[in-house]
C-alpha positions as CSV (number, residue, x, y, z in Angstrom):
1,X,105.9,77.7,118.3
2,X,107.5,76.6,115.3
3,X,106.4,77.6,111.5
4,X,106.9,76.4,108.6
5,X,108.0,79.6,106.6
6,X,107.2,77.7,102.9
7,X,103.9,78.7,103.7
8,X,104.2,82.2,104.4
9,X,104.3,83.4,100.3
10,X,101.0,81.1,99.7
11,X,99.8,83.3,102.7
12,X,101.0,86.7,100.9
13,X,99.2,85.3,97.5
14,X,96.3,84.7,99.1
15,X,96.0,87.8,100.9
16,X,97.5,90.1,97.6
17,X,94.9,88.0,95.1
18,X,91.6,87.2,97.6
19,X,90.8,84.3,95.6
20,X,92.4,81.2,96.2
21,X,92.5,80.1,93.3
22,X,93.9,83.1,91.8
23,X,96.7,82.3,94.1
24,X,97.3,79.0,92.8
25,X,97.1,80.2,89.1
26,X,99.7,83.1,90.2
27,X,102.0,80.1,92.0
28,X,101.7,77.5,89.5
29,X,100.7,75.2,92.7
30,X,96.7,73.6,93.1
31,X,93.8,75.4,94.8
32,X,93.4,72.5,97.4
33,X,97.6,73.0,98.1
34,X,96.7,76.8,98.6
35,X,93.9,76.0,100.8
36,X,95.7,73.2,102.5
37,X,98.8,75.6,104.0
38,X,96.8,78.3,104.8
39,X,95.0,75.8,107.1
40,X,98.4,74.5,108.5
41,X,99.8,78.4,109.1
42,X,96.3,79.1,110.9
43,X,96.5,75.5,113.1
44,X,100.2,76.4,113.8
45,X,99.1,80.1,114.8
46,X,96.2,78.8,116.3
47,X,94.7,82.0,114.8
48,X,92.3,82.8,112.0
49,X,93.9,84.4,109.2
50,X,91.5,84.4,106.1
51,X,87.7,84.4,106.2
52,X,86.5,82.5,103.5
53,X,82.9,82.5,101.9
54,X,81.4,80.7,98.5
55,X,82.1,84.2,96.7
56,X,85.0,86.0,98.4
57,X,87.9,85.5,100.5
58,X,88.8,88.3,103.5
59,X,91.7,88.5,105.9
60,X,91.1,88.6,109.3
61,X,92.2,91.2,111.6
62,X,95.4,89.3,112.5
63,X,95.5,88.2,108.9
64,X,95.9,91.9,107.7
65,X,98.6,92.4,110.0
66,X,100.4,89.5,109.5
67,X,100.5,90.5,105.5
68,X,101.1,93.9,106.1
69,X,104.2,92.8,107.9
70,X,105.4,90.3,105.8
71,X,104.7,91.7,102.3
72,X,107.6,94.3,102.1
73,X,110.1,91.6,103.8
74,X,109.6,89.1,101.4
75,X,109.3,91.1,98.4
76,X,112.4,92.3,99.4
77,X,113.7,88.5,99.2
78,X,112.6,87.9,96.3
79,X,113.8,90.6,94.6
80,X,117.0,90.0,96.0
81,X,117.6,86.5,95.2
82,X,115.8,87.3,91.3
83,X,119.0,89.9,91.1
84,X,121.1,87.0,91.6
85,X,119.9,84.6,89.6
86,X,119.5,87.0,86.9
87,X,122.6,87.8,86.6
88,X,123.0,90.4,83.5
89,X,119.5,89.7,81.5
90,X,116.1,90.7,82.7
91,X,113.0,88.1,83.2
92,X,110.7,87.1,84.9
93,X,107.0,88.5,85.7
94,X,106.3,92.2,85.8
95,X,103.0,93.1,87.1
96,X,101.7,96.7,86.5
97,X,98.9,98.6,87.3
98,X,97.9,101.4,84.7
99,X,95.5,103.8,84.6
100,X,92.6,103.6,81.7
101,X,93.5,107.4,80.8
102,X,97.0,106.6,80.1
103,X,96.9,106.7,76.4
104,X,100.5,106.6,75.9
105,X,101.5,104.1,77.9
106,X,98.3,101.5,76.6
107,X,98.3,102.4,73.2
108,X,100.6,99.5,72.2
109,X,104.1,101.1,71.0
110,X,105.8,101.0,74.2
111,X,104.9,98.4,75.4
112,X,105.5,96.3,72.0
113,X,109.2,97.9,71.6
114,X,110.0,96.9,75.7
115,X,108.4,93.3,75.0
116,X,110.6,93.3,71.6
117,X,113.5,94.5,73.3
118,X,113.5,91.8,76.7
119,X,112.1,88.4,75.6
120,X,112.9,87.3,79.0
121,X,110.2,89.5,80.5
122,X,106.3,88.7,80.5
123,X,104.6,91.5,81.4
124,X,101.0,91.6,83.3
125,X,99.3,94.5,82.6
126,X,96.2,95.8,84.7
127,X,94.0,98.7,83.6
128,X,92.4,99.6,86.5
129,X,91.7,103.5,87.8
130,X,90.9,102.2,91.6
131,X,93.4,103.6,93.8
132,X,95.4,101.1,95.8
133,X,99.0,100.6,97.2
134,X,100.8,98.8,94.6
135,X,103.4,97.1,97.1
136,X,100.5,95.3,99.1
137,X,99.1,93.9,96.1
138,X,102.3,92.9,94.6
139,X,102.7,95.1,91.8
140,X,106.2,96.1,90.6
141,X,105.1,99.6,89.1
142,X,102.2,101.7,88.2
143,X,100.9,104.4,85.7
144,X,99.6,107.1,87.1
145,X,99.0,111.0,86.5
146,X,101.5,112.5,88.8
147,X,99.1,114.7,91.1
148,X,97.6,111.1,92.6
149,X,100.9,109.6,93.4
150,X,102.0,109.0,96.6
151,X,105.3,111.2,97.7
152,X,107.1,107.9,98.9
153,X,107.1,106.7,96.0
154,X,109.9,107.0,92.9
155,X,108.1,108.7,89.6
156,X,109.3,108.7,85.8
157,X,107.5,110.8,83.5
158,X,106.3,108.6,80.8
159,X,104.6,112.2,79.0
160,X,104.9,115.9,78.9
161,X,102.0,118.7,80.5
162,X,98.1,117.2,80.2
163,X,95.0,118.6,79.6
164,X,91.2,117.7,80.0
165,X,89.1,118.3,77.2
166,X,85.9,118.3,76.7
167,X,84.6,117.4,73.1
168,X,81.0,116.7,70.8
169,X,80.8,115.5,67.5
170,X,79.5,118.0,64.7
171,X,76.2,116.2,64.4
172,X,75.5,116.9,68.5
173,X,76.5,120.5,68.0
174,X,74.5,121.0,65.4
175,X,71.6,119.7,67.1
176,X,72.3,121.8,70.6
177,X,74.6,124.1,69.7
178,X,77.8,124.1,71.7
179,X,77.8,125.3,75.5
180,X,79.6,129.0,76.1
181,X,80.3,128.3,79.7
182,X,81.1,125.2,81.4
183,X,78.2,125.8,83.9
184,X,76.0,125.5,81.0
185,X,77.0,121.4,81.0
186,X,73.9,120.9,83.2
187,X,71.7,121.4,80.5
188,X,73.1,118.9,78.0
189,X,73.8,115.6,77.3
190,X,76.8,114.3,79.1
191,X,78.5,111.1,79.1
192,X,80.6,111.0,82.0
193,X,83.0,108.2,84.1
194,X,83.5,106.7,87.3
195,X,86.3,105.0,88.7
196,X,84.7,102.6,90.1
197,X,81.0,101.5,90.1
198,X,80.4,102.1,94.0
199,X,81.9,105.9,93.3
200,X,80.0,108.7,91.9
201,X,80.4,109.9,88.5
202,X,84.0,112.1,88.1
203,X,83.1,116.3,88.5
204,X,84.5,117.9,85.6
205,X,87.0,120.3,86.6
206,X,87.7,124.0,84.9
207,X,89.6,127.1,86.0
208,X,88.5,130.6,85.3
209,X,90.5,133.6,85.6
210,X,93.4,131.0,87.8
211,X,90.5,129.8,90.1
212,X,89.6,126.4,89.5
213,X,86.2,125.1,90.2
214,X,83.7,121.9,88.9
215,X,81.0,120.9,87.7
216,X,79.0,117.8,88.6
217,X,77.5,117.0,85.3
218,X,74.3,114.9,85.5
219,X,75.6,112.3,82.7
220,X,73.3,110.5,81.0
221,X,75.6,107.7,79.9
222,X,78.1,106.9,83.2
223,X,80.8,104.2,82.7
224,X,84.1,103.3,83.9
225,X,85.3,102.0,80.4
226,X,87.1,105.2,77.8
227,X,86.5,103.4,74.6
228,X,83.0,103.6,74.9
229,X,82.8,107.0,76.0
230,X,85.0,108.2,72.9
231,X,82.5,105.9,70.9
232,X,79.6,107.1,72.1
233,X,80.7,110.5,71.7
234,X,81.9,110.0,68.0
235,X,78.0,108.2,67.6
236,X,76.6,111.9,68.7
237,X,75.9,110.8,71.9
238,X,76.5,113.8,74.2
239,X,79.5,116.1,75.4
240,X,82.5,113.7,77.2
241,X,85.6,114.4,79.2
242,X,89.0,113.2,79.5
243,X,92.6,114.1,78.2
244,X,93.6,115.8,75.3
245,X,95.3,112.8,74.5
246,X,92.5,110.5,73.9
247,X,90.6,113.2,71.9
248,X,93.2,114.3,69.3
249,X,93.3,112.3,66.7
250,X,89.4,112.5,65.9
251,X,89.8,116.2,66.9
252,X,92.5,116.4,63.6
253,X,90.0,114.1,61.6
254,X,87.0,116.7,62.0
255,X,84.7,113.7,63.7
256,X,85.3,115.7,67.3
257,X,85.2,119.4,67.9
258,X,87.0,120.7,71.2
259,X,85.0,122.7,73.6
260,X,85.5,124.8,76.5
261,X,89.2,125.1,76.3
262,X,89.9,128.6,77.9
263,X,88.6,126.9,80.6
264,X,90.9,123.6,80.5
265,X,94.4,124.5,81.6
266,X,97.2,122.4,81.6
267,X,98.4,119.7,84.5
268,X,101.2,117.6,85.4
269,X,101.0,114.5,83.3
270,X,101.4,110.4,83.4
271,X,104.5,108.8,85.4
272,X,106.1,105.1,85.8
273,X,105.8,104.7,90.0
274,X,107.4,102.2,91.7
275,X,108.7,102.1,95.4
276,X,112.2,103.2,96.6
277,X,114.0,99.8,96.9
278,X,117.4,98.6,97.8
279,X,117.6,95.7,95.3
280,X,115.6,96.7,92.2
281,X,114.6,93.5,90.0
282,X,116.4,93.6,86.7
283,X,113.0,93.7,84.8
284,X,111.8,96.8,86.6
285,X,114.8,98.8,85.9
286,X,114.7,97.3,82.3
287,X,111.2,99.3,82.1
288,X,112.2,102.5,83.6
289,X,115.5,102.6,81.3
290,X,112.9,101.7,78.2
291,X,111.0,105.0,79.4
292,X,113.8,106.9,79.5
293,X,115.0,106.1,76.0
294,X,111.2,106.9,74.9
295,X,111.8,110.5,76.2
296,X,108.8,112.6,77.1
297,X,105.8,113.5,74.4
């Protein structure tokens, strides 16, 4: 059986995007070339490797495997040969996946000063809080809090200890008074958030007296999107939850009071992950030396 290996990174697009023609946007190549080798790797297999439907694309069974076999091989190729060619200058395409709670990282600063600093580098930057493995879908790094990320993996602390607060504008408090206890959450107005919309809504988490413990809130606003919980909130909207870090300026301006907080203790905070690898790209150690030189806040 001979194949023709050329096709084999269409196959890992295909399989790290599930669209087609996401893969032939991420290649620079057409949909019906995409479409076209996967068709030649399967006839040259004689095995059914992607399932195709008019709204989704799935690997098979043998189609998993194959990627899953061929996705740290080949990254580790390309990597290699991008070291080369690089030579001293970092460039190329960094993909990241970040966390929606990572204020630091996604307020704009650091990421303007690295894309000011390395004009060579385009970074690709997706906000997502589902959990997946960064290597199979061909990200370079992630932005997680450090609690969530996996021990194989390489983390740089992009801040300092977090927090979880929860917070109400004056205007709800004045209305229904501010809870004592964070058991008395079930009787007010909560806007809470979900990773994901096929996950339930996120159960607040306290500690009392070094126990920790949760509450699942019955929200009356649920969504997976931070701005609009922080607007809603400032709007009167209810009692939200999320770091200290996403609260604190409206906290200083008086528009949000804090709540609860000798119930909140502190937690490890965000990191910069990224597998251990024995050619690192030029543009991912670029990033990691950027977060260095930010230092920890």
């Amino acid at each position: 059986m001979t194949t023709d290996l050329n096709l084999l990174p269409l196959f890992l697009a295909v399989g790290q995007e599930r669209s087609f023609r996401a893969a032939a946007d991420r290649l620079g190549v057409t949909r019906s070339a995409v479409s076209q080798a996967i068709r030649r790797l399967e006839d040259g297999l004689g095995i059914a490797l992607v399932m195709r439907t008019t709204r989704s694309v799935h690997l098979t069974e043998a189609g998993e495997r194959l990627h899953a076999a061929l996705s740290r091989p080949l990254g580790e190729v390309a990597q290699a040969l991008e070291d080369v060619a690089a030579q001293d200058a970092p460039h190329g395409l960094l993909r990241i996946a970040v966390t929606s709670i990572a204020q630091r990282f996604l307020s704009g600063p650091l990421i303007a000063s690295f894309a000011a600093a390395h004009p060579g580098v385009t970074l690709d930057v997706t906000v997502t809080d589902e959990e997946f493995d960064i290597v199979a879908t061909g990200h370079d790094a992630g932005v997680r809090l450090g609690e969530v990320i996996a021990q194989d993996m390489i983390a740089i602390p992009i801040t300092g200890e977090q927090r979880e607060m929860a917070v109400a504008s004056p205007a709800y408090l004045a209305a229904h008074g501010a809870p004592a206890h964070p058991r008395e959450l079930v009787r007010h107005r909560c806007i809470g958030w979900r990773p994901a919309p096929h996950l339930p809504p996120y159960r607040w988490e306290f500690a009392e007296g070094g126990v920790p413990f949760d509450v699942a809130v019955e929200p009356q606003v649920t969504t997976n999107d931070l701005t609009l919980m922080l607007r809603t909130a400032l709007a009167g909207g209810g009692i939200t939850f999320a770091p200290e870090d996403v609260f604190r300026p409206y906290i200083d301006a008086g528009e949000l009071v804090p709540l609860l907080g000798d119930f909140l203790p502190p937690f490890p905070g965000f990191f910069l992950y990224f597998p251990q690898r024995h050619h690192m790209a030029p543009k991912l150690r670029a990033l990691i030396e950027h977060v260095r030189r930010a230092g920890v806040a």
